[in-house]
Short mmCIF file of C-alpha atoms in Angstrom, two decimals:
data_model
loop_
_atom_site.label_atom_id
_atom_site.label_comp_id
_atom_site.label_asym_id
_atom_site.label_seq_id
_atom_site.Cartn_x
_atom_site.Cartn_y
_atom_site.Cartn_z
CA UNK A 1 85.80 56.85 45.06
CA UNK A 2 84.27 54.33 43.15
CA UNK A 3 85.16 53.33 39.41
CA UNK A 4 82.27 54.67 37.11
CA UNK A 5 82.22 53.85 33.26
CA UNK A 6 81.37 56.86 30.87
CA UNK A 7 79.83 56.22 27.35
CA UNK A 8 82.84 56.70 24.61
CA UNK A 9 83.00 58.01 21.38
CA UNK A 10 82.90 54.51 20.04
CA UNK A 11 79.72 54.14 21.87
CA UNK A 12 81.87 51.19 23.76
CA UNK A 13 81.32 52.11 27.64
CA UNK A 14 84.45 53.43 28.92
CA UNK A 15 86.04 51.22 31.85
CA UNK A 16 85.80 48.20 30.13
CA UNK A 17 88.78 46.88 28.08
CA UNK A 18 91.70 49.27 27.52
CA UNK A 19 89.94 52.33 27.38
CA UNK A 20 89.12 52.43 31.03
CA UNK A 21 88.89 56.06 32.83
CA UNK A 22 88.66 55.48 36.44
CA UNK A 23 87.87 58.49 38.77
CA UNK A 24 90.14 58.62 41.58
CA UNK A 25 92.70 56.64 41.30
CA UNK A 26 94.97 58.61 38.77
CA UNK A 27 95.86 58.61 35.01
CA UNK A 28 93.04 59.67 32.74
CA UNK A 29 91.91 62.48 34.44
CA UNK A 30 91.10 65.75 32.63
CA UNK A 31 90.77 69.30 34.14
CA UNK A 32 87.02 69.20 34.39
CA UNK A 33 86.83 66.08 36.20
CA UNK A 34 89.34 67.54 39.01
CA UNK A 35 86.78 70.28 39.64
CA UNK A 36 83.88 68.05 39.80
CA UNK A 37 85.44 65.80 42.36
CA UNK A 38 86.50 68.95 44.01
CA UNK A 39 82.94 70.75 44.38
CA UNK A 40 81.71 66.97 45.40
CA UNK A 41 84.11 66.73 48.14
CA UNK A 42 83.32 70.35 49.21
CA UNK A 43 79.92 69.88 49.44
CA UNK A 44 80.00 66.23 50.89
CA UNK A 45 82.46 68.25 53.89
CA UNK A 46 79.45 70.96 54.04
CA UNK A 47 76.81 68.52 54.15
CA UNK A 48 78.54 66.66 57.44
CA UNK A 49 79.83 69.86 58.99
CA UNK A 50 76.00 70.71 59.01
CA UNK A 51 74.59 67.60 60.64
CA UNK A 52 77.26 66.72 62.95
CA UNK A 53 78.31 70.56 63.77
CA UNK A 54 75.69 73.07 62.74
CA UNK A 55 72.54 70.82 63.53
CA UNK A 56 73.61 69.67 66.85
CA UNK A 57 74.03 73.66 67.97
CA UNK A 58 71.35 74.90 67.18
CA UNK A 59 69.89 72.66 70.73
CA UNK A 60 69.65 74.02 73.74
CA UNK A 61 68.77 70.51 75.79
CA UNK A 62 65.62 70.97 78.10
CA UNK A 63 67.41 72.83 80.93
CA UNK A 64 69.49 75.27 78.62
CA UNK A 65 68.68 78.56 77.30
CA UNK A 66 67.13 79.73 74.30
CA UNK A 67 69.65 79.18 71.16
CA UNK A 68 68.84 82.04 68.44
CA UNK A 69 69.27 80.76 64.67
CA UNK A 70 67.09 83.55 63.22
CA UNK A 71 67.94 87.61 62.69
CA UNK A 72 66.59 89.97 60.54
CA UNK A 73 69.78 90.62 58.74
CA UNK A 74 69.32 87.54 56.93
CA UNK A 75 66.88 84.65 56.70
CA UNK A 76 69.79 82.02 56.63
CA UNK A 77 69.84 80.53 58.97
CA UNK A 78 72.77 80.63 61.27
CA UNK A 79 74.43 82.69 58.73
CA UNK A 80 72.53 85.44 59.48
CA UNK A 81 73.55 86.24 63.29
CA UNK A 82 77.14 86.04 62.07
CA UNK A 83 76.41 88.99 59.50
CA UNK A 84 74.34 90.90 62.50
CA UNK A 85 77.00 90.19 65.39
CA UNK A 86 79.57 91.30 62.73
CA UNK A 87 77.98 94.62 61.64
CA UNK A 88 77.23 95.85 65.36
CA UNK A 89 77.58 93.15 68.18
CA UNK A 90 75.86 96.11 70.50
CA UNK A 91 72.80 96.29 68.56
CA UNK A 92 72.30 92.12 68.04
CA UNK A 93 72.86 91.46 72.08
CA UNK A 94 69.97 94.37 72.65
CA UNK A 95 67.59 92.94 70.37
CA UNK A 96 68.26 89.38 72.40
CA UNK A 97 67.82 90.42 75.12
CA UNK A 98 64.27 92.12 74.08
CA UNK A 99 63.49 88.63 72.57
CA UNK A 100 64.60 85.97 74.84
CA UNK A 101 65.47 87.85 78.04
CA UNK A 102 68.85 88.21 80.31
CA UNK A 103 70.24 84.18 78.86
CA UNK A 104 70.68 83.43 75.69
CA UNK A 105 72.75 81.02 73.42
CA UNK A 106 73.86 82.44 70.13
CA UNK A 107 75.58 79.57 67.50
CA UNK A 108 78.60 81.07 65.70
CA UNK A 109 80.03 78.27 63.56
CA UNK A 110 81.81 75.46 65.32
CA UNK A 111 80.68 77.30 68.89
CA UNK A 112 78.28 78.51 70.90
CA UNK A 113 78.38 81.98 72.76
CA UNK A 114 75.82 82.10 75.78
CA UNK A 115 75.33 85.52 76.91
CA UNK A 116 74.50 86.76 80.67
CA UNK A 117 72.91 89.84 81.29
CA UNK A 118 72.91 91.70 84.43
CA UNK A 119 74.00 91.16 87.57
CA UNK A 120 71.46 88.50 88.30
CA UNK A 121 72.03 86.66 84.74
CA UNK A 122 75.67 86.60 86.13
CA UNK A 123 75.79 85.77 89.67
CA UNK A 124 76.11 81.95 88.48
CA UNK A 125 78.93 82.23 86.39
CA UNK A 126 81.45 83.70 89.30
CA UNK A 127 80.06 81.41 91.67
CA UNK A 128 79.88 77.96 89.91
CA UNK A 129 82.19 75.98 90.24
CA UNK A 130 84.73 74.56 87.68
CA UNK A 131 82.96 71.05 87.46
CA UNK A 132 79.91 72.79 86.29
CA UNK A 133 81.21 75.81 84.59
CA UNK A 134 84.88 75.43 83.44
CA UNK A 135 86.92 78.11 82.05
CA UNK A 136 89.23 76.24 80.51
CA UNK A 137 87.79 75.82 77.11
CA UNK A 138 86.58 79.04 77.04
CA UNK A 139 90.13 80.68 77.91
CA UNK A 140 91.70 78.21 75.07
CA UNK A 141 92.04 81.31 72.49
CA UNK A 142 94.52 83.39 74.66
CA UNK A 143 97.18 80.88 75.11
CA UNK A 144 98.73 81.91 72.14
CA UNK A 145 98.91 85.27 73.92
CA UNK A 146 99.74 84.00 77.24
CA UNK A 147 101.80 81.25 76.34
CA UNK A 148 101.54 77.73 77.55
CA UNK A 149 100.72 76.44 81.00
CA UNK A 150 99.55 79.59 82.16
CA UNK A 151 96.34 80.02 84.02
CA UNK A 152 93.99 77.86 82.51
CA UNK A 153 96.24 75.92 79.76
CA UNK A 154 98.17 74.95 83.41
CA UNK A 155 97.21 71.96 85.08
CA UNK A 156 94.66 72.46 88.25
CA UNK A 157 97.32 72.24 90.61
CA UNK A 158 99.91 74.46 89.09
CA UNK A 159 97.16 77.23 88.34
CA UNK A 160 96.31 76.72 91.96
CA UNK A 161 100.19 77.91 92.40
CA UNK A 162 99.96 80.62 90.09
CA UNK A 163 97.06 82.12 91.80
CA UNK A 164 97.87 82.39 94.84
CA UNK A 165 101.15 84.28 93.67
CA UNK A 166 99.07 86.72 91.73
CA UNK A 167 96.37 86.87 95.65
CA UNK A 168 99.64 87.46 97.46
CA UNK A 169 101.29 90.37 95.07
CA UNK A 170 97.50 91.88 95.09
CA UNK A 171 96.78 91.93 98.52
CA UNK A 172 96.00 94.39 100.77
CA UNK A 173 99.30 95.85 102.26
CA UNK A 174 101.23 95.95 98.66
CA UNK A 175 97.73 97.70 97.32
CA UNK A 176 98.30 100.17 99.67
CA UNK A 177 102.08 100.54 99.15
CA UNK A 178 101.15 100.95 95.10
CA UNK A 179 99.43 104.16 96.65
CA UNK A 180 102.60 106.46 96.29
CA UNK A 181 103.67 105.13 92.44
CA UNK A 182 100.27 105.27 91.50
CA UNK A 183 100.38 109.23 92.47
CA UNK A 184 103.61 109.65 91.06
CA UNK A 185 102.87 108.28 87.88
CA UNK A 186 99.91 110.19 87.03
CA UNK A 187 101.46 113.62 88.28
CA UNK A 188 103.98 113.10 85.70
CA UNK A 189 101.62 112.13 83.33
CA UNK A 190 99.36 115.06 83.79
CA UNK A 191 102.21 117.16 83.40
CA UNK A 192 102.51 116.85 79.83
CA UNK A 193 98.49 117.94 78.85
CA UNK A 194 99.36 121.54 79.67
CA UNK A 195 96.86 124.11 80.60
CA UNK A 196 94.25 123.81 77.85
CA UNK A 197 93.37 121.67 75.37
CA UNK A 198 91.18 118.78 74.06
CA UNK A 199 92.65 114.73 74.50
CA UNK A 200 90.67 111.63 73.70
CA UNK A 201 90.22 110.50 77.41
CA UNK A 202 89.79 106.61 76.96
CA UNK A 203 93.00 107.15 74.98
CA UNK A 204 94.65 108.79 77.43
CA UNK A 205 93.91 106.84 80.83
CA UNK A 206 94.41 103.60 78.70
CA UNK A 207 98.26 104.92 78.64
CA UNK A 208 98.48 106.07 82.05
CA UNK A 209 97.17 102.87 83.12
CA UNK A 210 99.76 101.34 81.46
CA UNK A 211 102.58 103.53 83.04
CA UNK A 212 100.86 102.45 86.45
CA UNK A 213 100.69 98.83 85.86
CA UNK A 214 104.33 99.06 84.90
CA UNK A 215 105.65 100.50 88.06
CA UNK A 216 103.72 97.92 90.28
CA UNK A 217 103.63 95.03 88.30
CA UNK A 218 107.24 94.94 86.65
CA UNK A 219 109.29 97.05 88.76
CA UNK A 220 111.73 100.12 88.32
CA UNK A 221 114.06 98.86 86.52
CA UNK A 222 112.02 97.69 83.92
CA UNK A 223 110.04 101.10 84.15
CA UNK A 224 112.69 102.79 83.39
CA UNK A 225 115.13 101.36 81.31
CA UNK A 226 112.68 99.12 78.65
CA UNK A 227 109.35 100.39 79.12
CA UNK A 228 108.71 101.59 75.72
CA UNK A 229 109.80 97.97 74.38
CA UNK A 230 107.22 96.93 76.99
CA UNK A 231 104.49 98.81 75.65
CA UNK A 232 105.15 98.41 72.33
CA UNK A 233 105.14 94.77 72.62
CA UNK A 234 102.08 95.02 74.64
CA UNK A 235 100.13 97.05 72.16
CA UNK A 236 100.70 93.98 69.30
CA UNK A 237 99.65 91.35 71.98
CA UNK A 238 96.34 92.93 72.39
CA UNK A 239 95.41 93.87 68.58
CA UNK A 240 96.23 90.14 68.29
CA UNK A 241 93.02 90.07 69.80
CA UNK A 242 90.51 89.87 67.04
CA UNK A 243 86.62 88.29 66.74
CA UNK A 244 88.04 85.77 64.58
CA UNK A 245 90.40 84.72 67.10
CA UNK A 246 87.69 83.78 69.32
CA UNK A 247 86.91 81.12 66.53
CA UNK A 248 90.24 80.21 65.32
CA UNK A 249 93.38 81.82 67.28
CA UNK A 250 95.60 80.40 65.24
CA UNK A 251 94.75 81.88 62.14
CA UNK A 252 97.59 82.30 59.36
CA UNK A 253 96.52 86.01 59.75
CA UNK A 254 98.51 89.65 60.35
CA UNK A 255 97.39 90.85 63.59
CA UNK A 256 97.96 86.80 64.93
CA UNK A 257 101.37 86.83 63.30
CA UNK A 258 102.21 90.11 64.92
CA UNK A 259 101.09 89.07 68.29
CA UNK A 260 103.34 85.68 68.10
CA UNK A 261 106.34 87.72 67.49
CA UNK A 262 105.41 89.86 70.36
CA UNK A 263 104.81 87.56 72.77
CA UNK A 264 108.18 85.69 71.65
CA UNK A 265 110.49 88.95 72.24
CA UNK A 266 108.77 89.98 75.51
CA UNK A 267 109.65 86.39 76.83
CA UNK A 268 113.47 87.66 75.78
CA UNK A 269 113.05 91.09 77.74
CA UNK A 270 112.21 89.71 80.72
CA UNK A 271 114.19 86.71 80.75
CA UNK A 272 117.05 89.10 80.46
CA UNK A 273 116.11 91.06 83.61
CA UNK A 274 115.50 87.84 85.63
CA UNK A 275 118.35 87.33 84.93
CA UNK A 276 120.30 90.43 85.46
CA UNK A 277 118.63 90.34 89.26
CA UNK A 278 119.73 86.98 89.95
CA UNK A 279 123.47 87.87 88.68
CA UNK A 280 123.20 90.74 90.41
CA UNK A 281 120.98 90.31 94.22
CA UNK A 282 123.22 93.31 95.65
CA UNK A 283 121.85 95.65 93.23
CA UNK A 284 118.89 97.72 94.08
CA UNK A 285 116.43 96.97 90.82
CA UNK A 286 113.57 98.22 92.53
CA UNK A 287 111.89 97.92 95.71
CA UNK A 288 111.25 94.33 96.36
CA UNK A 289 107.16 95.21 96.11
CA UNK A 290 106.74 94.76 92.32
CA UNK A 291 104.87 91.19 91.33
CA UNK A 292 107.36 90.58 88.57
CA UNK A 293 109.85 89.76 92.34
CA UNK A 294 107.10 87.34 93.50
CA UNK A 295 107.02 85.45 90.35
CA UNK A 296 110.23 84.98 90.10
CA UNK A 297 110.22 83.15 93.21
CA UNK A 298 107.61 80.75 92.46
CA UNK A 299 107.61 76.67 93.05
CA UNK A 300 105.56 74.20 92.23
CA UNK A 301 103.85 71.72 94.60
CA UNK A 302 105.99 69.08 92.97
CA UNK A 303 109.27 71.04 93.57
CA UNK A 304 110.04 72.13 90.30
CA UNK A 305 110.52 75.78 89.68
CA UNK A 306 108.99 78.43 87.22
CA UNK A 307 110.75 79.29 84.30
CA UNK A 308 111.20 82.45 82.82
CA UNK A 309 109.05 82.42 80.22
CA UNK A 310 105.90 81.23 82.43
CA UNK A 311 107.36 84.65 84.69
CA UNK A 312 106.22 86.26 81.77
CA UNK A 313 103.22 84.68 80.40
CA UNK A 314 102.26 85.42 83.97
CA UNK A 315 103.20 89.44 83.65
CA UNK A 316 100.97 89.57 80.15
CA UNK A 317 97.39 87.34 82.21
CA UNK A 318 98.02 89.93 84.89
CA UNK A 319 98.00 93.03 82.61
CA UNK A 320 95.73 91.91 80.54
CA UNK A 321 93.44 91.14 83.59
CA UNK A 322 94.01 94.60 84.79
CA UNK A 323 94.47 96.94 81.86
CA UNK A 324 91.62 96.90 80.21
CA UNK A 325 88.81 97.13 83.05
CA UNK A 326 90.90 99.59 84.75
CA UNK A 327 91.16 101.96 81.95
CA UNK A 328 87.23 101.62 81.18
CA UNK A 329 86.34 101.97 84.55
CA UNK A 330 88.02 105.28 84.91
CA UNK A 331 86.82 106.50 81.63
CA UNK A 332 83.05 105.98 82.28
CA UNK A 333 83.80 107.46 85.75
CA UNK A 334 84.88 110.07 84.33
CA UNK A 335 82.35 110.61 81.44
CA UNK A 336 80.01 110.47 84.38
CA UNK A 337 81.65 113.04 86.67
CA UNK A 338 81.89 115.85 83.59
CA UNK A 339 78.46 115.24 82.35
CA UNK A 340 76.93 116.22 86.29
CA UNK A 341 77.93 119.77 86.71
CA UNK A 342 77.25 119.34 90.75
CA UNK A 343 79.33 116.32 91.45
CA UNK A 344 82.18 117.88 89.43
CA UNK A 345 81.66 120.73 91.81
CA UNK A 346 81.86 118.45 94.49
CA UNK A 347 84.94 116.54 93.86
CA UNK A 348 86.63 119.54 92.77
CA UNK A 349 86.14 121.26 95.77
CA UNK A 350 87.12 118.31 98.09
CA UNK A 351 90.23 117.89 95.83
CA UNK A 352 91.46 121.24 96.98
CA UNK A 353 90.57 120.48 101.04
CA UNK A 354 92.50 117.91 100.36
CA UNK A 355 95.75 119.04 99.12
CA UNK A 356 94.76 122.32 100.84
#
C-alpha cells in the first residue's frame, strides 16, 4: 500500500517531516483507518473474484449449453439462482428445463452445475469416457467421507483395482447367494410392524436396506456383534452430506465435524475385525461371501497391499453407492403398487401362489 500524506491540523501535509502517517506499514494507525483498509481490501478481493471467477462462468463456449444467470427470485445476478436453488431446488430445475430444455449450466459461486434431463440428456454422461467427462473433480467433495485414495481420489490404476473387487463381490453368483439373507432380513424386520398400523415407508425400507447391506456387504460377524455402531456411524457420514459441502466440504461446520469423527471411528471398527479374522482364520466369522472378505484380500498392480482403512473407505463408496438408490427405488415402487388397486391385487395374489 502506498504512502499517502493527509492535510494536518497545522495545515503542514502529513508525511513530510516528523509528522509522517504512513498507511500500511505500521505505527500511526487509528481504528478508523484499519476499517477503511479493511472494506478496501474486501472489495478489491470482490472485484477480482468477479472478473476472474464469476465473469468467466457465466460462458458457456460455442459448443456448451445454455448457462442461466437470471431467476425471478432475484434480479442479481448470479445471486439470484443461489436464493431459488436454495428455497426449492425441485421447482428451479423445472422452470430450466421449461426455459432452456433437457441441458443446462447453472453457475453457483466458484462452480458450475450442468444438469441432464432424461434419459436421452443422460446417455452421454455414462458413456463418455473419462478423457472427455472425468469424474474426478466432480467426486472431490466425498473424500472427506470416503477417505483418501478411494475411487476417484485413487490413482487410475489403483481405482482400476478397486473396481474390479467391488464387479467381482457384485456379480452374478454372490447376487444370487445374497438371495437367502436378503429374505431373512426382511422377515425379521417385518416382524416387528405388527398387524396394524401406520409407518413412514421411505423411513422404514431406508433401515431395512441398511440391515440388508450389512449382512452382504460386511458379514455376520459384524451384523451381529457391532451393527448398531455401524449404523450409527453411518447415519453421521451421510448428514455430513450437506449443499454446502458440494461447494466447500471442508467447511469448519457441525454436520462436517460430525462426519470426520465418524468416518475416523468406523476406520477403528473395522480395522479391529480385520484384524480379529486374520488372528483368528479357523474361526467361522461368516460365510466367506460378504465383500468386506474380498477387500481384505486386495493387491495392487504394483504389489503393495490394501490397508485397512482403504478396506473401509471402500465399505462406506459401496454403501453409499447402494443405500440410497436402493431404498428410493423400493419406496416409489411401492408408492406405485398401493396407489393401483389392481396391481396390488395382482401381486398379492401371486405372493400367496407363491408361498402357497
Amino acid at each position: 500500500i502506498r504512502a499517502m500524506t493527509i492535510p494536518s491540523q497545522g495545515g503542514m501535509p502529513i508525511g513530510f517531516g516528523g509528522g509522517a502517517r504512513v498507511f500500511g506499514a505500521g505505527a500511526g494507525i487509528g481504528p478508523s483507518d484499519h476499517l477503511l483498509l479493511g472494506l478496501a481490501a474486501i472489495a478489491i478481493l470482490s472485484l477480482f473474484y468477479g472478473i476472474f471467477v464469476l465473469r468467466p462462468r457465466t460462458k458457456g463456449g460455442k459448443q456448451g449449453p445454455p448457462v442461466v444467470t437470471s431467476s425471478p427470485v432475484s434480479s442479481l445476478p448470479i445471486v439470484g439462482t443461489i436464493i431459488e436453488f436454495g428455497k426449492s431446488p425441485v421447482k428451479m430445475v423445472q422452470r430450466c428445463y421449461e426455459d432452456y430444455g433437457p441441458v443446462f449450466t447453472v453457475p453457483f459461486l466458484h462452480k458450475r452445475l450442468t444438469f441432464l434431463i432424461g434419459p436421452e440428456a443422460q446417455e452421454p454422461f455414462f458413456k463418455a469416457s473419462d478423457e472427455v467427462l472425468s469424474q474426478n473433480e466432480v467426486y472431490g467433495f466425498m473424500k472427506p467421507v470416503f477417505g483418501p485414495g478411494i475411487v476417484y481420489d485413487a490413482s487410475k490404476r489403483n481405482r482400476q483395482t478397486q473396481f474390479q473387487s467391488m464387479a467381482h463381490g457384485l456379480r452374478t453368483s454372490r447376487l444370487k447367494g445374497y438371495t437367502a439373507k436378503i429374505e431373512m432380513e426382511t422377515r425379521q424386520y417385518l416382524k416387528t410392524w405388527g398387524e396394524s398400523g401406520e409407518l413412514d415407508l421411505f423411513h422404514a425400507l431406508s433401515e431395512l436396506t441398511i440391515l440388508t447391506s450389512s449382512r452382504c456387504l460386511h458379514g455376520d460377524d459384524v451384523r451381529e456383534n457391532i451393527f448398531k455402531e455401524v449404523s450409527e456411524l453411518y447415519h453421521d457420514l451421510d448428514q455430513g452430506l450437506t449443499p454446502l459441502t458440494v461447494f466447500f466440504p471442508n467447511a469448519p461446520t457441525k454436520a462436517h465435524q460430525k462426519r470426520n469423527a465418524a468416518r475416523q471411528k468406523m476406520v477403528e471398527l473395522f480395522s479391529k475385525v480385520i484384524k480379529n479374522r486374520r488372528d483368528n482364520p479357523d474361526v467361522k466369522h461368516s460365510d466367506g461371501t460378504d465383500i468386506l472378505s474380498i477387500f481384505m484380500d486386495v493387491k495392487y498392480k504394483d504389489g503393495s497391499p490394501i490397508t485397512d482403512e482403504q478396506v473401509t473407505g471402500l465399505l462406506i463408496a459401496l454403501l453409499f453407492a447402494g443405500q440410497h438408490t436402493s431404498c428410493i427405488t423400493s419406496t416409489w415402487t411401492s408408492l406405485f403398487i398401493l396407489n393401483n388397486p389392481e396391481i396390488t391385487k395382482r401381486i398379492v395374489e401371486e405372493q400367496k401362489n407363491i408361498f402357497d
